[in-house]
CSV table of C-alpha atoms in Angstrom, one decimal:
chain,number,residue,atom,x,y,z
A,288,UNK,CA,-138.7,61.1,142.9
A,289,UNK,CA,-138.7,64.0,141.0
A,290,UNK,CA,-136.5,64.3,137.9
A,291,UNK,CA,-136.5,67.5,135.7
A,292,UNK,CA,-135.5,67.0,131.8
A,293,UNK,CA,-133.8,70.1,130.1
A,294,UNK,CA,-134.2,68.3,126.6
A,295,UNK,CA,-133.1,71.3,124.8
A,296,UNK,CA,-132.3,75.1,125.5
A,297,UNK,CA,-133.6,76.3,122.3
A,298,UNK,CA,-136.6,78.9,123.0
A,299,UNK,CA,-138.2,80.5,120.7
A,300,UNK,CA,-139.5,83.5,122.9
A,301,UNK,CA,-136.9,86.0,124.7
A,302,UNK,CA,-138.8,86.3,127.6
A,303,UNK,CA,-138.0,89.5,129.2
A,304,UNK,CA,-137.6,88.0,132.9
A,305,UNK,CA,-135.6,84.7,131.9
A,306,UNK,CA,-133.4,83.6,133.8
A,307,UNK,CA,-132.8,80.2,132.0
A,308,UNK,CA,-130.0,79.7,129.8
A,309,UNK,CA,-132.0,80.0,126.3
A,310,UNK,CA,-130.8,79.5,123.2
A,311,UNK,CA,-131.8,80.4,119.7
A,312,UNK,CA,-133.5,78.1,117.1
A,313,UNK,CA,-131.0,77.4,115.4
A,314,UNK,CA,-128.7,76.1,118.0
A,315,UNK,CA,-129.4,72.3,117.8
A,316,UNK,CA,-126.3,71.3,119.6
A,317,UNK,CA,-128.1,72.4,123.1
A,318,UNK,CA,-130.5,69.8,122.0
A,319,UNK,CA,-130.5,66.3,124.8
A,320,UNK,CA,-129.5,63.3,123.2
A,321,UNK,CA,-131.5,59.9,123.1
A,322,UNK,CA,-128.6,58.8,124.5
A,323,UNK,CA,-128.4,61.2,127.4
A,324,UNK,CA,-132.4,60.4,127.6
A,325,UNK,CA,-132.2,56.6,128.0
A,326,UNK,CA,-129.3,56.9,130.6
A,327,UNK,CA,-131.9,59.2,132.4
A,328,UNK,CA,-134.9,56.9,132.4
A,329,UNK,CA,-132.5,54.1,133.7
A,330,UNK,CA,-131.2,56.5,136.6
A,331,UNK,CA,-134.3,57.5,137.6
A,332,UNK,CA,-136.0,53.9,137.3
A,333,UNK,CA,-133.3,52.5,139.6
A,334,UNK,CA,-134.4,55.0,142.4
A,335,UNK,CA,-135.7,53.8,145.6
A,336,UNK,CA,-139.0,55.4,145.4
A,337,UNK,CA,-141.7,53.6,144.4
A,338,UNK,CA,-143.1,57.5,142.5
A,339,UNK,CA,-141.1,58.7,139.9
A,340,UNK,CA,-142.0,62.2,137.8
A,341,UNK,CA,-140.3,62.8,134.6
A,342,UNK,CA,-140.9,66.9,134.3
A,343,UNK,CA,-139.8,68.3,131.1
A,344,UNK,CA,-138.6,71.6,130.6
A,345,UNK,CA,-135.9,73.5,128.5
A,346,UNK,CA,-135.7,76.1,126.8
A,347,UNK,CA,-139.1,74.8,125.0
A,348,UNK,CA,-138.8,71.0,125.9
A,349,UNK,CA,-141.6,70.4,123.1
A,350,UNK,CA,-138.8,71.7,120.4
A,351,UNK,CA,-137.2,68.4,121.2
A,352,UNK,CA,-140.2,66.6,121.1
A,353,UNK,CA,-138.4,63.1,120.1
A,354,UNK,CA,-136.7,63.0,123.4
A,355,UNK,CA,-139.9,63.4,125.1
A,356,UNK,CA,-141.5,60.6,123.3
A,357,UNK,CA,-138.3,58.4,123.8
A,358,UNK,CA,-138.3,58.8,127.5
A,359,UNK,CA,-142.2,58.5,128.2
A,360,UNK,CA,-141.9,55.2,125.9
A,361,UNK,CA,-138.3,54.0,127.4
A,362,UNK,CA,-139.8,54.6,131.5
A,363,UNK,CA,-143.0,52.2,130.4
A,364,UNK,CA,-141.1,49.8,128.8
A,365,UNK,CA,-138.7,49.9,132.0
A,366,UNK,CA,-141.7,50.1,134.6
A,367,UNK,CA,-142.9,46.7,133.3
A,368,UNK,CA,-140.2,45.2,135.1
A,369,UNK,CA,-140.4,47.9,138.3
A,370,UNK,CA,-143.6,48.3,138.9
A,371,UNK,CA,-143.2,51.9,140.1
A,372,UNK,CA,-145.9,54.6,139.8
A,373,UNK,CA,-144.7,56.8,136.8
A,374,UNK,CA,-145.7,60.4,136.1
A,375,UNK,CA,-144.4,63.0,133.6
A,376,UNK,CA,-145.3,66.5,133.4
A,377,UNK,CA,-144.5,69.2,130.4
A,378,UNK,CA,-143.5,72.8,131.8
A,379,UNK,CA,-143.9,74.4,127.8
A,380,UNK,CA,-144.9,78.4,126.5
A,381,UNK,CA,-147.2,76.4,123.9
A,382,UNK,CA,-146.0,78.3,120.7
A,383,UNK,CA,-144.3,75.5,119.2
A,384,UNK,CA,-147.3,73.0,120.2
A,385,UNK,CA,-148.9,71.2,117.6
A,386,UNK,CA,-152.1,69.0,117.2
A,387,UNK,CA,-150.1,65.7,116.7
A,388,UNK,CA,-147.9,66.4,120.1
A,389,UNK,CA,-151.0,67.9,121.9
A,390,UNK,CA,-152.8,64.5,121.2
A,391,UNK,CA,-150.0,62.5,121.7
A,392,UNK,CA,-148.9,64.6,125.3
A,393,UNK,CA,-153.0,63.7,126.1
A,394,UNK,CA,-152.6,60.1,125.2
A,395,UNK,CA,-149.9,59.5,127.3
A,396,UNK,CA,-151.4,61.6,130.1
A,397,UNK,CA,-148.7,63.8,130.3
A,398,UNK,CA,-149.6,66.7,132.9
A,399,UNK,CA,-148.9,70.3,131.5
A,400,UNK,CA,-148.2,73.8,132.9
A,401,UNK,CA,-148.3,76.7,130.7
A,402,UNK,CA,-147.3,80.6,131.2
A,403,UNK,CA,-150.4,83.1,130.8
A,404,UNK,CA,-148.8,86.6,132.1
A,405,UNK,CA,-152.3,88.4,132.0
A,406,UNK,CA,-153.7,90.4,129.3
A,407,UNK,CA,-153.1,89.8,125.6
A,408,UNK,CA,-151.1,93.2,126.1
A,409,UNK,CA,-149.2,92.5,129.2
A,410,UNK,CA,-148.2,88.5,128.1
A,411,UNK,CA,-146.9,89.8,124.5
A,412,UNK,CA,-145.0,92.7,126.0
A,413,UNK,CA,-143.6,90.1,128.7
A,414,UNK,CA,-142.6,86.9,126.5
A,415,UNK,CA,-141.6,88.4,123.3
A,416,UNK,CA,-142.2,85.9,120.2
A,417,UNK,CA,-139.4,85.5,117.4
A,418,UNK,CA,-141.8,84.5,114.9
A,419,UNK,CA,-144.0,87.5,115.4
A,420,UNK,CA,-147.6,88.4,116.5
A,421,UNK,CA,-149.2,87.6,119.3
A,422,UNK,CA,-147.9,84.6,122.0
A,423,UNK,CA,-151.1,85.1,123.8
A,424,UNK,CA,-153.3,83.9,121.0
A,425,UNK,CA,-151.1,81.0,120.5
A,426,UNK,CA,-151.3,80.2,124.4
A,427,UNK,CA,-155.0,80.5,124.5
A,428,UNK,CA,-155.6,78.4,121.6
A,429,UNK,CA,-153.9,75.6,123.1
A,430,UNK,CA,-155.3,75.8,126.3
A,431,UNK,CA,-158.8,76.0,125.0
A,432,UNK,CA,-157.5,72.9,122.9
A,433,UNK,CA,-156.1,70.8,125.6
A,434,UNK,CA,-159.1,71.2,127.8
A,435,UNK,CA,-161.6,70.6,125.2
A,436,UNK,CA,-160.1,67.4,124.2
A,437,UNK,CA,-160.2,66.2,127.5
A,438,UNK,CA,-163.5,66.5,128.2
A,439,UNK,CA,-164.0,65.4,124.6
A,440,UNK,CA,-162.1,62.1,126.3
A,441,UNK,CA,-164.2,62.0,129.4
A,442,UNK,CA,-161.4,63.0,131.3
A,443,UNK,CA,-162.5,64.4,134.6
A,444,UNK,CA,-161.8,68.6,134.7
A,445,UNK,CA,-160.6,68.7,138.0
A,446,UNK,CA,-157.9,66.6,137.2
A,447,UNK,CA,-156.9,67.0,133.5
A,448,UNK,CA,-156.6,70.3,132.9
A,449,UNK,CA,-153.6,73.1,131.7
A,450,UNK,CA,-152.5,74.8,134.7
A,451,UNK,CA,-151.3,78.0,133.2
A,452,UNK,CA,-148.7,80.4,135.5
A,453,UNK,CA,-148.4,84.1,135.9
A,454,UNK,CA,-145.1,85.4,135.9
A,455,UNK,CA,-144.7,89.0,137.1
């Protein structure tokens, strides 16, 4: 029931323990096809179980944002037909996240995990960001965001919530 989504490899941190196969910015051709992405909704659709969990991940799966969208819009226009219970969950480092995917990610209830490797100190020293300056900010903001929101949405805390990972 559970299918991971690579939808790109691009990263845009060099993490210093990755062991994914990340690739720079500019290297679009690692990006997943809507193509590729519709013949994974359909596969995953036609499964026997009655749960099926969409988790993206990459790289940064948000870089290829459009995929995402495709998919979560493709698997309800699918699950009309099957009737199955359909999840999806974002595995992202949240420093290419902006309002208009946060709110979109939040309006499709998209569950999301996050990396916080401790300190401001420790996390910036850890997952190195190409653009410069601090990761951890970045993280922190959009935790703070995410959770706000939804209890701005009456969305119960216990449930909606970033779960944010320590890597060590």
């Amino acid at each position: 029931h559970l299918h991971i989504v690579i939808t790109t490899l691009r990263c845009n941190q060099s993490c210093k323990y990755c062991h994914a196969s990340r690739a720079d910015m500019d290297r679009v051709d690692t990006d997943m096809s809507l193509e590729t992405a519709k013949g994974i909704v359909e596969l995953a659709m036609d499964s026997t179980s009655p749960y099926i969990c969409f988790e993206y991940t990459g790289g940064d799966p948000t870089v290829n944002m459009p995929v995402i969208r495709y998919m979560i819009e493709y698997a309800k226009e699918l699950n009309k037909d099957n009737k199955k219970f359909v999840e999806h969950s974002l595995v992202t480092n949240m420093t290419y996240m902006n309002e208009e995917n946060a709110e979109y990610i939040m309006d499709n209830d998209v569950w999301v995990c996050t990396s916080l490797d401790g300190p401001a100190e420790l996390h910036d020293w850890n997952r190195g960001w190409r653009k410069g300056g601090s990761a951890y900010n970045q993280v922190l903001h959009w935790i703070q965001y995410f959770n706000r929101r939804y209890k701005e949405r009456g969305k119960d805390p216990e449930l909606y919530h970033v779960d944010a990972l320590m890597t060590t």
